[in-house]
Amino acid sequence: MARVISMRKAINEALFQVMEEDPTVILLGEDIAGGEGSPGDDDAWGGDMGITKGLQPRFGKERVMDTPISESAIIGTAVGAATSGLRPVAELMFVDFMGVCFDQIMNQAAKFRYMFGGKARTPVVIRTQIGAGYNAAAQHSQCLYPVFAHIPGIKCVVPSSAYDAKGLLIQAVRDDDPVIFFEHKVLYDEVRDDVPEEMYAVPFGEANIVREGSDCTIVAIARMVHKAGEAAEALAGEGVECEIVDPRTISPLDEDAILESVEQTGRLVVVDEAYPRCNMAADIAALAAREAFGALRAPVRTVSPPHTPVPFAPELEAAFIPSAGKIADAVRRTVGYAA
Amino acid sequence: MTGGRILAVTVPKWGMAMEEGTVTAWHVEEGAPVAEGDEVLDVESTKIANAIEARAGGVLRRRVAAVGATLPVGGLLAVIAGEDVSDEEIDGFVSGFAVEAAADDAGESGPALRFADAGGRRIRHVAHGEGGEPLVLVHGFGGDMNAWMFNQAALAADRAVHALDLPGHGGSSKDVGDGGLDVLASAVGAVMDAADAARCHLAGHSLGGAAALQAALDRPERAASLTLIAPVGLGPEIDGGYIAGFVAARRRKEMKPLAERLFADPSLVTRAFVEGLLRSKRIDGVDAALAAIASRLFADGRQTLDLAARASGLGLPVQVLWGAADAIVPAAHARRLEGATVRILEGAGHMPMMEKASEANRLIAAFAR
Amino acid sequence: MTAGRGMQLSRERLLEAYRSMRTIRDFEERVHEEFEAGNLPGFVHLYAGEEASAVGVCSHLDDGDRICSTHRGHGHSIAKGCDVEGMWKELHGSSEGLCGGKGGSMHVADLSKGMMGANGIVGGGPPLALGAAMAAKTLKTGKVAVTFTGDGGSNQGTTFESMNFASVFRLPVLFVFENNGYAEATSSSWSVACGDIVNRAPAFGMPGTQVDGFDFFSVHDAAGEAVERARSGGGPTLIEVRFGRFYGHHEGDNQSYRAAGEVDALRRDRDCLKIFRRRVTEAGLLDDAGLDAVDADVAGLMDRCVEAARAAPRPTPDQLTADVYVSY
């Protein structure tokens, strides 16, 4: 209570605490400490964004391992070790790099339990960065979580607050299934909120009602929760009250919370920074159409980027990312819809 | 500023997490007279809505914020002044009003958290105000110091008011031993010691009422008075379904209907109030502690504890406050305390210090003298 | 003929090794028949002819040691101790199969036996073996991991990554490359640019050795040395096993890419079971009668298994959605 910290600090703290709690937790990834084998400092980076800083000095190189740039080997090591008595947390710097190790995630980790007739447990966590906003261009800015939500056997976590990031990461490490933990890189410092010092677990599949409102439901994911919040503020000034639902995990997805809200407001806008084809916005819009058709008073609208790679130029990137203005426009059109 | 002639009505800080409030209704017209204690307007935080009262009498000279407006904590809502103050002076007051830095830049506001030791258990507490004979506030089952968000600062005008987290709750040690009352009472004692005064007034809600009572029984020379708000420990009846449901609840859907049973007016339960309950329950060890306490003190839907006889011989001023519409512990238990001053609050459920905060604050402040 | 460590095995251990190889051979021959008769769904890749590799390596391992296998995984599964009847039922898709009928031939696994799974993805196993080895190293269990990979898998990037990674961390892992001459229908003499796979070992900073995969003792002795090195903290080893398969890539493969008479010659001259028998009897370690008794015993076992698998219960529709997650 009353301790406001950044998402960066919240994730770092969660990792410290799970490693203190459970000696079978190991961390591995590229430069998660930094400086391995180099003449200068150890723990030189603490991860490319500094999220894992201080962990190797505290827990040693046996438990916090810098690795070669070998994503398949990193994920394979984590997944194999998870079936062999450890609870590894692998860092895969950017979700964009999943292409070079996708097999280990989608064909191995995701499928062991099912393929092996329920006899395998694979308690592995893969932390990775998502999202545009740093002009990092097409190969370092994607969201891609829909690709993983598509695959049965994997759980997908998309925190939007420091509180959720800590509690969901603790849950991820304690969970017996493979979890991919998607961290929006802009939120590391953009988000600060109340985070208990104690350990706590936020359950998967439990959406957070970020804001209550009776006119329109906005389901938003990760950084888009905050863009939706800005839009809702603006709309409140116009007398339109939005209810913002943050699923927190997209697999499992808290369908009940979304539908319950839509039943009350009769309107739905879904905001997703992932590309529009087969993204969560499309999935959630289909859910509402399928399960809440009778309650809908207007067509469901989605706010997503255009179907393009993420551009480099700042003004193009800004146009790519769903803005509060676009979200507010979508809500206005939804609320103003006349059949 | 204009001193005592012009009174600012501002957004209060209900609990440390509160950063802003929204005006939901006005109860007094501009130009109408107000007496001290009159409800002037309703303000809603993300956690809960409540009325704001006039701290002194006068005329409501200006409504500064319209219904729907959201202001930061400390923001100016209204101006109360006598008829003799000119409109120009009022205008000047409004335009010159600066929001005091109630919340600092980092948002890490309010008094510092402190920790007391109770037999090796870490007990988190926080104090508002200073001096006087201190008042110690003890929350109920499954709550934490935030239960007093409408009370602690309001009661701290002329004394130190401490609120603690009981063992098994909030930021305190999650070790509750066998779940008995002794461990909880020792935490109250530890905070009384930390208050560093010869005697403390005690106010406890629900389970915290029993803990405060036991603390007073343990060391009657250290207790100045006792206010018990819907306490347990005075009779066998309790809503066992609430207790069991609260211990088991993990999801918002499970918690919301339970939270609504706490209030006479269930619409007071916001999503943030429910989230607050879930947040406290998510902390490692809380659920196990609650289960231990429940199985010891509320086994099979009945209270196993009866302190009424012992409390009646305590020899301290004892006041009992109870919501007339309490659905968790029946208000009829109040009558079992001989010699106690009993106040039944109409329109309140199990949380009268929230639901009827102003009335509760007045009664506590008047009694704890 | 040198008297390596394999020739010094006890009579019991030798009989055990022979029984394991015979079990694999009979299993595969019967799968061939059953598949041809249309009694098995899906498709299968047979290990017949390669038995000495799986058994030669796994005879050094216990249930705590881990192996990762390939699509051609029946032999590794049996050599690692998987229940044969459970495997038969799995190949039938029965709910009593080793994997409840969810995996089939290509995903036979039993983690309690250290068998981390046959694998439908070529090159899928080596990264996983790193994990088992990392767990052994971190938890200081003294256990080792082995990844069996074909000559096709030897050319995968995941394999290269894994070999480098294993050497960097000195992981207790064996990279066993079973070079049977063909990746599907493509010759390894063409696809392995450095000629022999063993030539890659120095590039990844590990010792490498090439063994005759038709000879149990050749595989056994090399694997024993590598397992000892791994257990004692000496890091990874590459072993290239050279041999040939008796069947095609999968059942139904016309094998027209192979030389005329190639398989007949293998069966006649390079059958690891015949070679094993000749070596142990010539050395006076076992006699024909004892080996014949094993043959008869295994044949009986296979009859019972095939019969049981044909009659085994089928999965019910509720099992479709079971066991995707531990909790969801």
Short mmCIF file of C-alpha atoms in Angstrom, two decimals, chain A residues 1-4 21 161 163-164 170-171 174 192-212 233 248 254 256-257 260, chain B residues 16-17 19-20 46 70 106-109 113 115 122 124 126 144-146 170-172 174 250-253 256 269-272 275 278-280 282-284:
data_model
loop_
_atom_site.label_atom_id
_atom_site.label_comp_id
_atom_site.label_asym_id
_atom_site.label_seq_id
_atom_site.Cartn_x
_atom_site.Cartn_y
_atom_site.Cartn_z
CA MET A 1 0.00 0.00 0.00
CA ALA A 2 1.05 3.41 -0.81
CA ARG A 3 4.28 2.37 -2.35
CA VAL A 4 4.34 3.61 -5.90
CA GLU A 21 11.52 -18.22 -2.34
CA SER A 161 0.26 -1.95 -14.49
CA TYR A 163 0.81 -4.10 -9.63
CA ASP A 164 -0.34 -6.62 -12.22
CA ILE A 170 4.81 -14.44 -9.45
CA GLN A 171 1.80 -16.45 -10.59
CA ARG A 174 4.41 -20.73 -9.64
CA ARG A 192 3.87 3.66 -11.88
CA ASP A 193 1.35 2.49 -9.33
CA ASP A 194 0.79 0.99 -5.90
CA VAL A 195 2.64 -2.28 -5.44
CA PRO A 196 2.77 -4.22 -2.16
CA GLU A 197 6.22 -5.12 -0.93
CA GLU A 198 4.98 -8.58 -0.06
CA MET A 199 4.69 -11.41 -2.55
CA TYR A 200 1.25 -11.87 -4.05
CA ALA A 201 -0.13 -13.72 -7.03
CA VAL A 202 -2.69 -12.29 -9.44
CA PRO A 203 -4.68 -15.22 -10.83
CA PHE A 204 -4.74 -15.88 -14.56
CA GLY A 205 -8.03 -15.55 -16.41
CA GLU A 206 -9.29 -12.78 -14.13
CA ALA A 207 -9.86 -9.49 -15.93
CA ASN A 208 -9.46 -6.18 -14.16
CA ILE A 209 -12.26 -3.65 -14.42
CA VAL A 210 -10.02 -0.61 -14.67
CA ARG A 211 -12.85 1.89 -14.84
CA GLU A 212 -16.58 1.59 -14.40
CA GLU A 233 -11.34 10.76 -19.56
CA ARG A 248 -4.60 -9.13 -17.99
CA ASP A 254 -11.83 -13.91 -18.88
CA ASP A 256 -17.24 -13.78 -18.45
CA ALA A 257 -15.98 -10.37 -17.39
CA GLU A 260 -20.86 -9.21 -18.30
CA MET B 16 -3.58 6.71 0.95
CA ALA B 17 -4.31 5.62 -2.57
CA GLU B 19 -5.60 11.01 -5.58
CA GLU B 20 -8.80 12.69 -6.74
CA THR B 46 -12.52 5.25 -7.05
CA THR B 70 -13.08 15.60 -10.86
CA ALA B 106 5.75 10.59 -6.64
CA GLY B 107 2.31 9.97 -5.27
CA GLU B 108 3.88 8.37 -2.23
CA SER B 109 1.86 10.47 0.12
CA LEU B 113 4.43 3.32 7.48
CA PHE B 115 6.43 -1.37 12.11
CA ARG B 122 5.94 -7.57 12.40
CA ARG B 124 2.46 -2.53 10.26
CA VAL B 126 0.53 4.28 10.47
CA ASP B 144 -6.54 -3.69 6.77
CA MET B 145 -5.79 -0.14 7.90
CA ASN B 146 -7.63 1.18 4.84
CA GLY B 170 -2.24 -6.25 5.04
CA GLY B 171 1.44 -5.56 5.58
CA SER B 172 1.77 -7.34 8.93
CA LYS B 174 0.99 -13.50 8.21
CA ARG B 250 -10.44 -15.46 -5.43
CA ARG B 251 -12.35 -13.76 -8.21
CA ARG B 252 -14.15 -10.46 -8.51
CA LYS B 253 -17.37 -12.29 -9.29
CA LYS B 256 -18.58 -8.57 -5.16
CA VAL B 269 -19.50 -1.13 -3.42
CA THR B 270 -17.37 -0.04 -6.35
CA ARG B 271 -15.11 -2.19 -8.45
CA ALA B 272 -12.13 -0.56 -6.68
CA GLU B 275 -10.36 -4.98 -6.02
CA LEU B 278 -8.94 -9.06 -3.48
CA ARG B 279 -5.57 -7.31 -3.43
CA SER B 280 -5.28 -7.83 0.29
CA ARG B 282 -3.80 -12.12 -2.84
CA ILE B 283 -0.85 -11.39 -0.58
CA ASP B 284 0.97 -14.59 0.32
#
